[in-house]
Amino acid sequence: SGMFRPTLSMRQLDAGYAIETAKGLPFVDADNMLLIGLSEGGVIAATFKPLSDSQRVAARVVEGWTCKAGWYEYAGLNAPEDEPVLSLVGAKDPWYRNEWNVGHCGEFMDGRTDSKSVVYETGQLASRHELLEFRSVQEETMAFLRQHIDLPLSVRQGQQLLTDLGYDPGPVDGAWGAKTLAALNALRAAHGLPEVGALDESSLELLAQLRKG
């Protein structure tokens, strides 16, 4: 069980080892790694304390955990203050109705200006444990991560940016089609770039630069 006290330190060590190992892989962007956990995994995402710079991550997402517990090892946030943390929890999550675990991680975010606590007070999300299954939560999470991590643009975001720049990619619906491609190639031509047949790396770089202004 994840709530067996000695298990926590073992999982924290596992997390540190996994982060260090992943950073050594050639296909991993070591500067843009995330630590994301749900429920018992959320406990690890909240309480993991890096033992070295090689175990640090760009941001954390704590889902379905309140950062409150009767055991001190499970309580609070151990992320460095400059490591952004997003916490997501339902106000009526059935797992957290006892006096020692009710609450939210925002209670431990004083001084963490880049962190954010989201507590879903109403609707079906209020009583859900698994929140990232919902599109609205996914969008909120991606919006947070894009503030702190260099993530590639989605098709929908690319369409919106093309529209904002005065091009016509068609509906901003996330569906890639001929009209979006034509708008992209018009933008590329305006910047002296050749046509492409898909949203390639150079196009993503161009859009990212324009989005940053």
mmCIF file with all atom_site columns, C-alpha atoms in Angstrom:
data_model
loop_
_atom_site.group_PDB
_atom_site.id
_atom_site.type_symbol
_atom_site.label_atom_id
_atom_site.label_alt_id
_atom_site.label_comp_id
_atom_site.label_asym_id
_atom_site.label_entity_id
_atom_site.label_seq_id
_atom_site.pdbx_PDB_ins_code
_atom_site.Cartn_x
_atom_site.Cartn_y
_atom_site.Cartn_z
_atom_site.occupancy
_atom_site.B_iso_or_equiv
_atom_site.pdbx_formal_charge
_atom_site.auth_seq_id
_atom_site.auth_comp_id
_atom_site.auth_asym_id
_atom_site.auth_atom_id
_atom_site.pdbx_PDB_model_num
ATOM 1   C CA . SER A 1 1   ? 0.000   0.000  0.000   1.00 0.00 ? 1   SER A CA 1
ATOM 2   C CA . GLY A 1 2   ? 1.191   3.531  -0.768  1.00 0.00 ? 2   GLY A CA 1
ATOM 3   C CA . MET A 1 3   ? 0.067   4.618  2.698   1.00 0.00 ? 3   MET A CA 1
ATOM 4   C CA . PHE A 1 4   ? 2.495   2.232  4.407   1.00 0.00 ? 4   PHE A CA 1
ATOM 5   C CA . ARG A 1 5   ? 4.969   4.752  5.831   1.00 0.00 ? 5   ARG A CA 1
ATOM 6   C CA . PRO A 1 6   ? 8.298   3.189  4.746   1.00 0.00 ? 6   PRO A CA 1
ATOM 7   C CA . THR A 1 7   ? 6.937   2.901  1.209   1.00 0.00 ? 7   THR A CA 1
ATOM 8   C CA . LEU A 1 8   ? 7.029   6.686  0.779   1.00 0.00 ? 8   LEU A CA 1
ATOM 9   C CA . SER A 1 9   ? 10.799  7.029  1.144   1.00 0.00 ? 9   SER A CA 1
ATOM 10  C CA . MET A 1 10  ? 11.322  4.098  -1.226  1.00 0.00 ? 10  MET A CA 1
ATOM 11  C CA . ARG A 1 11  ? 9.116   5.707  -3.868  1.00 0.00 ? 11  ARG A CA 1
ATOM 12  C CA . GLN A 1 12  ? 10.862  9.052  -3.435  1.00 0.00 ? 12  GLN A CA 1
ATOM 13  C CA . LEU A 1 13  ? 14.212  7.389  -4.064  1.00 0.00 ? 13  LEU A CA 1
ATOM 14  C CA . ASP A 1 14  ? 12.724  5.651  -7.094  1.00 0.00 ? 14  ASP A CA 1
ATOM 15  C CA . ALA A 1 15  ? 11.510  8.995  -8.445  1.00 0.00 ? 15  ALA A CA 1
ATOM 16  C CA . GLY A 1 16  ? 14.947  10.569 -8.068  1.00 0.00 ? 16  GLY A CA 1
ATOM 17  C CA . TYR A 1 17  ? 16.631  7.632  -9.786  1.00 0.00 ? 17  TYR A CA 1
ATOM 18  C CA . ALA A 1 18  ? 14.070  7.643  -12.613 1.00 0.00 ? 18  ALA A CA 1
ATOM 19  C CA . ILE A 1 19  ? 14.531  11.369 -13.236 1.00 0.00 ? 19  ILE A CA 1
ATOM 20  C CA . GLU A 1 20  ? 18.324  11.096 -13.288 1.00 0.00 ? 20  GLU A CA 1
ATOM 21  C CA . THR A 1 21  ? 18.225  8.075  -15.591 1.00 0.00 ? 21  THR A CA 1
ATOM 22  C CA . ALA A 1 22  ? 15.707  9.645  -17.980 1.00 0.00 ? 22  ALA A CA 1
ATOM 23  C CA . LYS A 1 23  ? 17.815  12.793 -18.293 1.00 0.00 ? 23  LYS A CA 1
ATOM 24  C CA . GLY A 1 24  ? 20.644  10.655 -19.656 1.00 0.00 ? 24  GLY A CA 1
ATOM 25  C CA . LEU A 1 25  ? 18.552  9.293  -22.526 1.00 0.00 ? 25  LEU A CA 1
ATOM 26  C CA . PRO A 1 26  ? 19.247  10.864 -25.937 1.00 0.00 ? 26  PRO A CA 1
ATOM 27  C CA . PHE A 1 27  ? 15.557  11.380 -26.802 1.00 0.00 ? 27  PHE A CA 1
ATOM 28  C CA . VAL A 1 28  ? 14.651  13.138 -23.518 1.00 0.00 ? 28  VAL A CA 1
ATOM 29  C CA . ASP A 1 29  ? 14.634  16.918 -23.168 1.00 0.00 ? 29  ASP A CA 1
ATOM 30  C CA . ALA A 1 30  ? 16.326  17.139 -19.778 1.00 0.00 ? 30  ALA A CA 1
ATOM 31  C CA . ASP A 1 31  ? 15.373  20.808 -19.350 1.00 0.00 ? 31  ASP A CA 1
ATOM 32  C CA . ASN A 1 32  ? 11.655  20.171 -19.800 1.00 0.00 ? 32  ASN A CA 1
ATOM 33  C CA . MET A 1 33  ? 10.934  17.156 -17.606 1.00 0.00 ? 33  MET A CA 1
ATOM 34  C CA . LEU A 1 34  ? 7.786   16.974 -15.494 1.00 0.00 ? 34  LEU A CA 1
ATOM 35  C CA . LEU A 1 35  ? 6.879   15.107 -12.337 1.00 0.00 ? 35  LEU A CA 1
ATOM 36  C CA . ILE A 1 36  ? 3.176   14.237 -12.409 1.00 0.00 ? 36  ILE A CA 1
ATOM 37  C CA . GLY A 1 37  ? 1.336   12.032 -9.954  1.00 0.00 ? 37  GLY A CA 1
ATOM 38  C CA . LEU A 1 38  ? -2.235  10.990 -9.153  1.00 0.00 ? 38  LEU A CA 1
ATOM 39  C CA . SER A 1 39  ? -3.413  10.016 -5.677  1.00 0.00 ? 39  SER A CA 1
ATOM 40  C CA . GLU A 1 40  ? -0.541  8.038  -4.117  1.00 0.00 ? 40  GLU A CA 1
ATOM 41  C CA . GLY A 1 41  ? 1.560   9.217  -7.039  1.00 0.00 ? 41  GLY A CA 1
ATOM 42  C CA . GLY A 1 42  ? 0.439   12.730 -6.159  1.00 0.00 ? 42  GLY A CA 1
ATOM 43  C CA . VAL A 1 43  ? 1.923   12.238 -2.706  1.00 0.00 ? 43  VAL A CA 1
ATOM 44  C CA . ILE A 1 44  ? 5.283   11.563 -4.366  1.00 0.00 ? 44  ILE A CA 1
ATOM 45  C CA . ALA A 1 45  ? 4.922   14.502 -6.758  1.00 0.00 ? 45  ALA A CA 1
ATOM 46  C CA . ALA A 1 46  ? 4.284   16.763 -3.767  1.00 0.00 ? 46  ALA A CA 1
ATOM 47  C CA . THR A 1 47  ? 6.814   15.415 -1.273  1.00 0.00 ? 47  THR A CA 1
ATOM 48  C CA . PHE A 1 48  ? 9.740   14.410 -3.498  1.00 0.00 ? 48  PHE A CA 1
ATOM 49  C CA . LYS A 1 49  ? 12.825  16.425 -2.546  1.00 0.00 ? 49  LYS A CA 1
ATOM 50  C CA . PRO A 1 50  ? 15.630  16.352 -5.134  1.00 0.00 ? 50  PRO A CA 1
ATOM 51  C CA . LEU A 1 51  ? 18.972  15.294 -3.712  1.00 0.00 ? 51  LEU A CA 1
ATOM 52  C CA . SER A 1 52  ? 20.897  17.040 -6.492  1.00 0.00 ? 52  SER A CA 1
ATOM 53  C CA . ASP A 1 53  ? 20.349  19.319 -9.481  1.00 0.00 ? 53  ASP A CA 1
ATOM 54  C CA . SER A 1 54  ? 20.224  16.247 -11.709 1.00 0.00 ? 54  SER A CA 1
ATOM 55  C CA . GLN A 1 55  ? 16.996  15.218 -9.936  1.00 0.00 ? 55  GLN A CA 1
ATOM 56  C CA . ARG A 1 56  ? 15.222  18.527 -10.460 1.00 0.00 ? 56  ARG A CA 1
ATOM 57  C CA . VAL A 1 57  ? 12.316  18.921 -12.876 1.00 0.00 ? 57  VAL A CA 1
ATOM 58  C CA . ALA A 1 58  ? 10.849  21.886 -14.744 1.00 0.00 ? 58  ALA A CA 1
ATOM 59  C CA . ALA A 1 59  ? 7.423   21.617 -13.081 1.00 0.00 ? 59  ALA A CA 1
ATOM 60  C CA . ARG A 1 60  ? 5.156   19.307 -11.097 1.00 0.00 ? 60  ARG A CA 1
ATOM 61  C CA . VAL A 1 61  ? 1.483   18.390 -11.271 1.00 0.00 ? 61  VAL A CA 1
ATOM 62  C CA . VAL A 1 62  ? -0.158  16.989 -8.144  1.00 0.00 ? 62  VAL A CA 1
ATOM 63  C CA . GLU A 1 63  ? -3.528  15.422 -8.980  1.00 0.00 ? 63  GLU A CA 1
ATOM 64  C CA . GLY A 1 64  ? -6.009  14.056 -6.465  1.00 0.00 ? 64  GLY A CA 1
ATOM 65  C CA . TRP A 1 65  ? -4.017  14.854 -3.338  1.00 0.00 ? 65  TRP A CA 1
ATOM 66  C CA . THR A 1 66  ? -4.478  17.511 -0.646  1.00 0.00 ? 66  THR A CA 1
ATOM 67  C CA . CYS A 1 67  ? -0.900  17.701 0.731   1.00 0.00 ? 67  CYS A CA 1
ATOM 68  C CA . LYS A 1 68  ? -2.388  17.062 4.167   1.00 0.00 ? 68  LYS A CA 1
ATOM 69  C CA . ALA A 1 69  ? -1.960  13.940 6.269   1.00 0.00 ? 69  ALA A CA 1
ATOM 70  C CA . GLY A 1 70  ? -1.623  12.723 9.810   1.00 0.00 ? 70  GLY A CA 1
ATOM 71  C CA . TRP A 1 71  ? 1.919   11.541 9.101   1.00 0.00 ? 71  TRP A CA 1
ATOM 72  C CA . TYR A 1 72  ? 4.392   14.401 8.676   1.00 0.00 ? 72  TYR A CA 1
ATOM 73  C CA . GLU A 1 73  ? 6.256   12.626 5.849   1.00 0.00 ? 73  GLU A CA 1
ATOM 74  C CA . TYR A 1 74  ? 3.138   12.854 3.676   1.00 0.00 ? 74  TYR A CA 1
ATOM 75  C CA . ALA A 1 75  ? 2.282   16.480 4.390   1.00 0.00 ? 75  ALA A CA 1
ATOM 76  C CA . GLY A 1 76  ? 3.233   19.670 2.543   1.00 0.00 ? 76  GLY A CA 1
ATOM 77  C CA . LEU A 1 77  ? 5.313   20.411 -0.532  1.00 0.00 ? 77  LEU A CA 1
ATOM 78  C CA . ASN A 1 78  ? 9.000   19.580 -0.811  1.00 0.00 ? 78  ASN A CA 1
ATOM 79  C CA . ALA A 1 79  ? 9.581   21.001 -4.281  1.00 0.00 ? 79  ALA A CA 1
ATOM 80  C CA . PRO A 1 80  ? 12.209  23.759 -4.437  1.00 0.00 ? 80  PRO A CA 1
ATOM 81  C CA . GLU A 1 81  ? 10.498  27.154 -4.312  1.00 0.00 ? 81  GLU A CA 1
ATOM 82  C CA . ASP A 1 82  ? 11.480  27.941 -7.903  1.00 0.00 ? 82  ASP A CA 1
ATOM 83  C CA . GLU A 1 83  ? 9.994   24.664 -9.173  1.00 0.00 ? 83  GLU A CA 1
ATOM 84  C CA . PRO A 1 84  ? 6.380   25.444 -10.249 1.00 0.00 ? 84  PRO A CA 1
ATOM 85  C CA . VAL A 1 85  ? 3.680   23.181 -8.821  1.00 0.00 ? 85  VAL A CA 1
ATOM 86  C CA . LEU A 1 86  ? 0.114   22.807 -10.067 1.00 0.00 ? 86  LEU A CA 1
ATOM 87  C CA . SER A 1 87  ? -2.247  20.993 -7.712  1.00 0.00 ? 87  SER A CA 1
ATOM 88  C CA . LEU A 1 88  ? -5.661  19.712 -8.769  1.00 0.00 ? 88  LEU A CA 1
ATOM 89  C CA . VAL A 1 89  ? -8.249  18.393 -6.336  1.00 0.00 ? 89  VAL A CA 1
ATOM 90  C CA . GLY A 1 90  ? -12.014 18.120 -5.985  1.00 0.00 ? 90  GLY A CA 1
ATOM 91  C CA . ALA A 1 91  ? -13.453 19.830 -2.921  1.00 0.00 ? 91  ALA A CA 1
ATOM 92  C CA . LYS A 1 92  ? -15.625 16.759 -2.274  1.00 0.00 ? 92  LYS A CA 1
ATOM 93  C CA . ASP A 1 93  ? -13.118 14.085 -3.280  1.00 0.00 ? 93  ASP A CA 1
ATOM 94  C CA . PRO A 1 94  ? -14.415 11.031 -1.379  1.00 0.00 ? 94  PRO A CA 1
ATOM 95  C CA . TRP A 1 95  ? -10.889 9.944  -0.496  1.00 0.00 ? 95  TRP A CA 1
ATOM 96  C CA . TYR A 1 96  ? -10.269 13.080 1.577   1.00 0.00 ? 96  TYR A CA 1
ATOM 97  C CA . ARG A 1 97  ? -13.139 13.564 3.998   1.00 0.00 ? 97  ARG A CA 1
ATOM 98  C CA . ASN A 1 98  ? -11.274 13.007 7.283   1.00 0.00 ? 98  ASN A CA 1
ATOM 99  C CA . GLU A 1 99  ? -10.153 15.975 9.367   1.00 0.00 ? 99  GLU A CA 1
ATOM 100 C CA . TRP A 1 100 ? -6.493  15.065 8.889   1.00 0.00 ? 100 TRP A CA 1
ATOM 101 C CA . ASN A 1 101 ? -6.523  14.974 5.080   1.00 0.00 ? 101 ASN A CA 1
ATOM 102 C CA . VAL A 1 102 ? -9.212  17.417 3.971   1.00 0.00 ? 102 VAL A CA 1
ATOM 103 C CA . GLY A 1 103 ? -7.952  20.574 2.295   1.00 0.00 ? 103 GLY A CA 1
ATOM 104 C CA . HIS A 1 104 ? -5.708  21.397 -0.651  1.00 0.00 ? 104 HIS A CA 1
ATOM 105 C CA . CYS A 1 105 ? -2.043  21.953 -1.509  1.00 0.00 ? 105 CYS A CA 1
ATOM 106 C CA . GLY A 1 106 ? -2.565  25.688 -1.865  1.00 0.00 ? 106 GLY A CA 1
ATOM 107 C CA . GLU A 1 107 ? -2.262  25.883 1.912   1.00 0.00 ? 107 GLU A CA 1
ATOM 108 C CA . PHE A 1 108 ? 1.455   25.134 1.438   1.00 0.00 ? 108 PHE A CA 1
ATOM 109 C CA . MET A 1 109 ? 2.137   27.507 -1.447  1.00 0.00 ? 109 MET A CA 1
ATOM 110 C CA . ASP A 1 110 ? 2.945   30.715 0.408   1.00 0.00 ? 110 ASP A CA 1
ATOM 111 C CA . GLY A 1 111 ? 5.817   32.413 -1.399  1.00 0.00 ? 111 GLY A CA 1
ATOM 112 C CA . ARG A 1 112 ? 5.486   30.159 -4.436  1.00 0.00 ? 112 ARG A CA 1
ATOM 113 C CA . THR A 1 113 ? 4.452   32.807 -6.962  1.00 0.00 ? 113 THR A CA 1
ATOM 114 C CA . ASP A 1 114 ? 4.742   30.422 -9.924  1.00 0.00 ? 114 ASP A CA 1
ATOM 115 C CA . SER A 1 115 ? 2.614   27.691 -8.332  1.00 0.00 ? 115 SER A CA 1
ATOM 116 C CA . LYS A 1 116 ? -1.147  27.280 -8.472  1.00 0.00 ? 116 LYS A CA 1
ATOM 117 C CA . SER A 1 117 ? -3.771  25.354 -6.541  1.00 0.00 ? 117 SER A CA 1
ATOM 118 C CA . VAL A 1 118 ? -7.020  24.510 -8.322  1.00 0.00 ? 118 VAL A CA 1
ATOM 119 C CA . VAL A 1 119 ? -9.897  23.278 -6.158  1.00 0.00 ? 119 VAL A CA 1
ATOM 120 C CA . TYR A 1 120 ? -13.013 22.238 -8.081  1.00 0.00 ? 120 TYR A CA 1
ATOM 121 C CA . GLU A 1 121 ? -15.896 23.351 -5.880  1.00 0.00 ? 121 GLU A CA 1
ATOM 122 C CA . THR A 1 122 ? -18.927 22.619 -8.076  1.00 0.00 ? 122 THR A CA 1
ATOM 123 C CA . GLY A 1 123 ? -20.167 20.217 -10.742 1.00 0.00 ? 123 GLY A CA 1
ATOM 124 C CA . GLN A 1 124 ? -19.000 16.682 -11.328 1.00 0.00 ? 124 GLN A CA 1
ATOM 125 C CA . LEU A 1 125 ? -15.343 17.605 -10.865 1.00 0.00 ? 125 LEU A CA 1
ATOM 126 C CA . ALA A 1 126 ? -15.957 18.479 -7.212  1.00 0.00 ? 126 ALA A CA 1
ATOM 127 C CA . SER A 1 127 ? -16.426 14.820 -6.252  1.00 0.00 ? 127 SER A CA 1
ATOM 128 C CA . ARG A 1 128 ? -13.982 13.262 -8.731  1.00 0.00 ? 128 ARG A CA 1
ATOM 129 C CA . HIS A 1 129 ? -10.626 11.743 -7.795  1.00 0.00 ? 129 HIS A CA 1
ATOM 130 C CA . GLU A 1 130 ? -9.228  11.312 -11.318 1.00 0.00 ? 130 GLU A CA 1
ATOM 131 C CA . LEU A 1 131 ? -9.432  14.812 -12.786 1.00 0.00 ? 131 LEU A CA 1
ATOM 132 C CA . LEU A 1 132 ? -7.146  14.793 -15.812 1.00 0.00 ? 132 LEU A CA 1
ATOM 133 C CA . GLU A 1 133 ? -9.645  12.604 -17.654 1.00 0.00 ? 133 GLU A CA 1
ATOM 134 C CA . PHE A 1 134 ? -11.651 15.780 -18.306 1.00 0.00 ? 134 PHE A CA 1
ATOM 135 C CA . ARG A 1 135 ? -10.910 18.146 -21.186 1.00 0.00 ? 135 ARG A CA 1
ATOM 136 C CA . SER A 1 136 ? -11.331 21.294 -19.080 1.00 0.00 ? 136 SER A CA 1
ATOM 137 C CA . VAL A 1 137 ? -8.745  20.047 -16.573 1.00 0.00 ? 137 VAL A CA 1
ATOM 138 C CA . GLN A 1 138 ? -6.396  19.027 -19.382 1.00 0.00 ? 138 GLN A CA 1
ATOM 139 C CA . GLU A 1 139 ? -6.648  22.507 -20.884 1.00 0.00 ? 139 GLU A CA 1
ATOM 140 C CA . GLU A 1 140 ? -6.032  24.177 -17.540 1.00 0.00 ? 140 GLU A CA 1
ATOM 141 C CA . THR A 1 141 ? -3.017  21.955 -16.955 1.00 0.00 ? 141 THR A CA 1
ATOM 142 C CA . MET A 1 142 ? -1.563  22.617 -20.397 1.00 0.00 ? 142 MET A CA 1
ATOM 143 C CA . ALA A 1 143 ? -2.054  26.367 -19.944 1.00 0.00 ? 143 ALA A CA 1
ATOM 144 C CA . PHE A 1 144 ? -0.094  26.189 -16.688 1.00 0.00 ? 144 PHE A CA 1
ATOM 145 C CA . LEU A 1 145 ? 2.676   24.071 -18.174 1.00 0.00 ? 145 LEU A CA 1
ATOM 146 C CA . ARG A 1 146 ? 3.070   26.315 -21.203 1.00 0.00 ? 146 ARG A CA 1
ATOM 147 C CA . GLN A 1 147 ? 3.878   29.176 -18.840 1.00 0.00 ? 147 GLN A CA 1
ATOM 148 C CA . HIS A 1 148 ? 6.848   27.271 -17.473 1.00 0.00 ? 148 HIS A CA 1
ATOM 149 C CA . ILE A 1 149 ? 7.920   24.711 -20.068 1.00 0.00 ? 149 ILE A CA 1
ATOM 150 C CA . ASP A 1 150 ? 8.858   25.000 -23.709 1.00 0.00 ? 150 ASP A CA 1
ATOM 151 C CA . LEU A 1 151 ? 6.093   22.797 -25.121 1.00 0.00 ? 151 LEU A CA 1
ATOM 152 C CA . PRO A 1 152 ? 5.322   22.638 -28.860 1.00 0.00 ? 152 PRO A CA 1
ATOM 153 C CA . LEU A 1 153 ? 2.211   24.375 -30.109 1.00 0.00 ? 153 LEU A CA 1
ATOM 154 C CA . SER A 1 154 ? -0.896  22.293 -30.646 1.00 0.00 ? 154 SER A CA 1
ATOM 155 C CA . VAL A 1 155 ? -2.727  22.473 -33.994 1.00 0.00 ? 155 VAL A CA 1
ATOM 156 C CA . ARG A 1 156 ? -5.510  24.469 -32.335 1.00 0.00 ? 156 ARG A CA 1
ATOM 157 C CA . GLN A 1 157 ? -3.026  26.985 -30.934 1.00 0.00 ? 157 GLN A CA 1
ATOM 158 C CA . GLY A 1 158 ? -1.305  27.213 -34.311 1.00 0.00 ? 158 GLY A CA 1
ATOM 159 C CA . GLN A 1 159 ? -4.646  27.937 -35.980 1.00 0.00 ? 159 GLN A CA 1
ATOM 160 C CA . GLN A 1 160 ? -5.444  30.617 -33.423 1.00 0.00 ? 160 GLN A CA 1
ATOM 161 C CA . LEU A 1 161 ? -2.052  32.241 -33.895 1.00 0.00 ? 161 LEU A CA 1
ATOM 162 C CA . LEU A 1 162 ? -2.437  32.198 -37.689 1.00 0.00 ? 162 LEU A CA 1
ATOM 163 C CA . THR A 1 163 ? -5.844  33.848 -37.282 1.00 0.00 ? 163 THR A CA 1
ATOM 164 C CA . ASP A 1 164 ? -4.415  36.485 -34.958 1.00 0.00 ? 164 ASP A CA 1
ATOM 165 C CA . LEU A 1 165 ? -1.693  37.215 -37.527 1.00 0.00 ? 165 LEU A CA 1
ATOM 166 C CA . GLY A 1 166 ? -4.276  37.861 -40.229 1.00 0.00 ? 166 GLY A CA 1
ATOM 167 C CA . TYR A 1 167 ? -4.231  34.531 -42.053 1.00 0.00 ? 167 TYR A CA 1
ATOM 168 C CA . ASP A 1 168 ? -7.219  32.254 -42.625 1.00 0.00 ? 168 ASP A CA 1
ATOM 169 C CA . PRO A 1 169 ? -6.611  28.691 -41.412 1.00 0.00 ? 169 PRO A CA 1
ATOM 170 C CA . GLY A 1 170 ? -10.333 27.917 -41.315 1.00 0.00 ? 170 GLY A CA 1
ATOM 171 C CA . PRO A 1 171 ? -12.112 27.040 -38.059 1.00 0.00 ? 171 PRO A CA 1
ATOM 172 C CA . VAL A 1 172 ? -9.968  26.988 -34.918 1.00 0.00 ? 172 VAL A CA 1
ATOM 173 C CA . ASP A 1 173 ? -10.929 23.404 -34.187 1.00 0.00 ? 173 ASP A CA 1
ATOM 174 C CA . GLY A 1 174 ? -7.664  21.489 -33.861 1.00 0.00 ? 174 GLY A CA 1
ATOM 175 C CA . ALA A 1 175 ? -8.237  19.627 -37.122 1.00 0.00 ? 175 ALA A CA 1
ATOM 176 C CA . TRP A 1 176 ? -5.380  19.867 -39.601 1.00 0.00 ? 176 TRP A CA 1
ATOM 177 C CA . GLY A 1 177 ? -6.522  20.389 -43.184 1.00 0.00 ? 177 GLY A CA 1
ATOM 178 C CA . ALA A 1 178 ? -5.751  21.990 -46.529 1.00 0.00 ? 178 ALA A CA 1
ATOM 179 C CA . LYS A 1 179 ? -6.886  25.454 -45.431 1.00 0.00 ? 179 LYS A CA 1
ATOM 180 C CA . THR A 1 180 ? -4.658  25.432 -42.352 1.00 0.00 ? 180 THR A CA 1
ATOM 181 C CA . LEU A 1 181 ? -1.738  24.258 -44.468 1.00 0.00 ? 181 LEU A CA 1
ATOM 182 C CA . ALA A 1 182 ? -2.359  27.025 -47.014 1.00 0.00 ? 182 ALA A CA 1
ATOM 183 C CA . ALA A 1 183 ? -2.396  29.636 -44.240 1.00 0.00 ? 183 ALA A CA 1
ATOM 184 C CA . LEU A 1 184 ? 0.804   28.214 -42.792 1.00 0.00 ? 184 LEU A CA 1
ATOM 185 C CA . ASN A 1 185 ? 2.564   28.315 -46.163 1.00 0.00 ? 185 ASN A CA 1
ATOM 186 C CA . ALA A 1 186 ? 1.400   31.904 -46.697 1.00 0.00 ? 186 ALA A CA 1
ATOM 187 C CA . LEU A 1 187 ? 2.986   32.786 -43.373 1.00 0.00 ? 187 LEU A CA 1
ATOM 188 C CA . ARG A 1 188 ? 6.155   30.919 -44.291 1.00 0.00 ? 188 ARG A CA 1
ATOM 189 C CA . ALA A 1 189 ? 6.334   32.730 -47.640 1.00 0.00 ? 189 ALA A CA 1
ATOM 190 C CA . ALA A 1 190 ? 6.072   36.068 -45.831 1.00 0.00 ? 190 ALA A CA 1
ATOM 191 C CA . HIS A 1 191 ? 9.160   35.055 -43.875 1.00 0.00 ? 191 HIS A CA 1
ATOM 192 C CA . GLY A 1 192 ? 11.093  33.809 -46.892 1.00 0.00 ? 192 GLY A CA 1
ATOM 193 C CA . LEU A 1 193 ? 10.611  30.127 -46.123 1.00 0.00 ? 193 LEU A CA 1
ATOM 194 C CA . PRO A 1 194 ? 9.701   27.373 -48.631 1.00 0.00 ? 194 PRO A CA 1
ATOM 195 C CA . GLU A 1 195 ? 6.372   25.570 -48.641 1.00 0.00 ? 195 GLU A CA 1
ATOM 196 C CA . VAL A 1 196 ? 5.849   22.464 -46.542 1.00 0.00 ? 196 VAL A CA 1
ATOM 197 C CA . GLY A 1 197 ? 3.330   19.656 -46.665 1.00 0.00 ? 197 GLY A CA 1
ATOM 198 C CA . ALA A 1 198 ? 2.817   19.358 -42.912 1.00 0.00 ? 198 ALA A CA 1
ATOM 199 C CA . LEU A 1 199 ? 3.344   21.153 -39.630 1.00 0.00 ? 199 LEU A CA 1
ATOM 200 C CA . ASP A 1 200 ? 7.079   20.489 -39.448 1.00 0.00 ? 200 ASP A CA 1
ATOM 201 C CA . GLU A 1 201 ? 9.729   21.493 -36.905 1.00 0.00 ? 201 GLU A CA 1
ATOM 202 C CA . SER A 1 202 ? 10.692  24.693 -38.709 1.00 0.00 ? 202 SER A CA 1
ATOM 203 C CA . SER A 1 203 ? 7.047   25.791 -38.811 1.00 0.00 ? 203 SER A CA 1
ATOM 204 C CA . LEU A 1 204 ? 6.626   25.104 -35.091 1.00 0.00 ? 204 LEU A CA 1
ATOM 205 C CA . GLU A 1 205 ? 9.758   27.159 -34.392 1.00 0.00 ? 205 GLU A CA 1
ATOM 206 C CA . LEU A 1 206 ? 8.446   30.055 -36.514 1.00 0.00 ? 206 LEU A CA 1
ATOM 207 C CA . LEU A 1 207 ? 5.050   30.022 -34.793 1.00 0.00 ? 207 LEU A CA 1
ATOM 208 C CA . ALA A 1 208 ? 6.686   29.823 -31.366 1.00 0.00 ? 208 ALA A CA 1
ATOM 209 C CA . GLN A 1 209 ? 8.889   32.835 -32.153 1.00 0.00 ? 209 GLN A CA 1
ATOM 210 C CA . LEU A 1 210 ? 5.908   34.840 -33.376 1.00 0.00 ? 210 LEU A CA 1
ATOM 211 C CA . ARG A 1 211 ? 3.867   33.902 -30.330 1.00 0.00 ? 211 ARG A CA 1
ATOM 212 C CA . LYS A 1 212 ? 6.625   35.214 -28.057 1.00 0.00 ? 212 LYS A CA 1
ATOM 213 C CA . GLY A 1 213 ? 6.631   38.439 -30.058 1.00 0.00 ? 213 GLY A CA 1
#
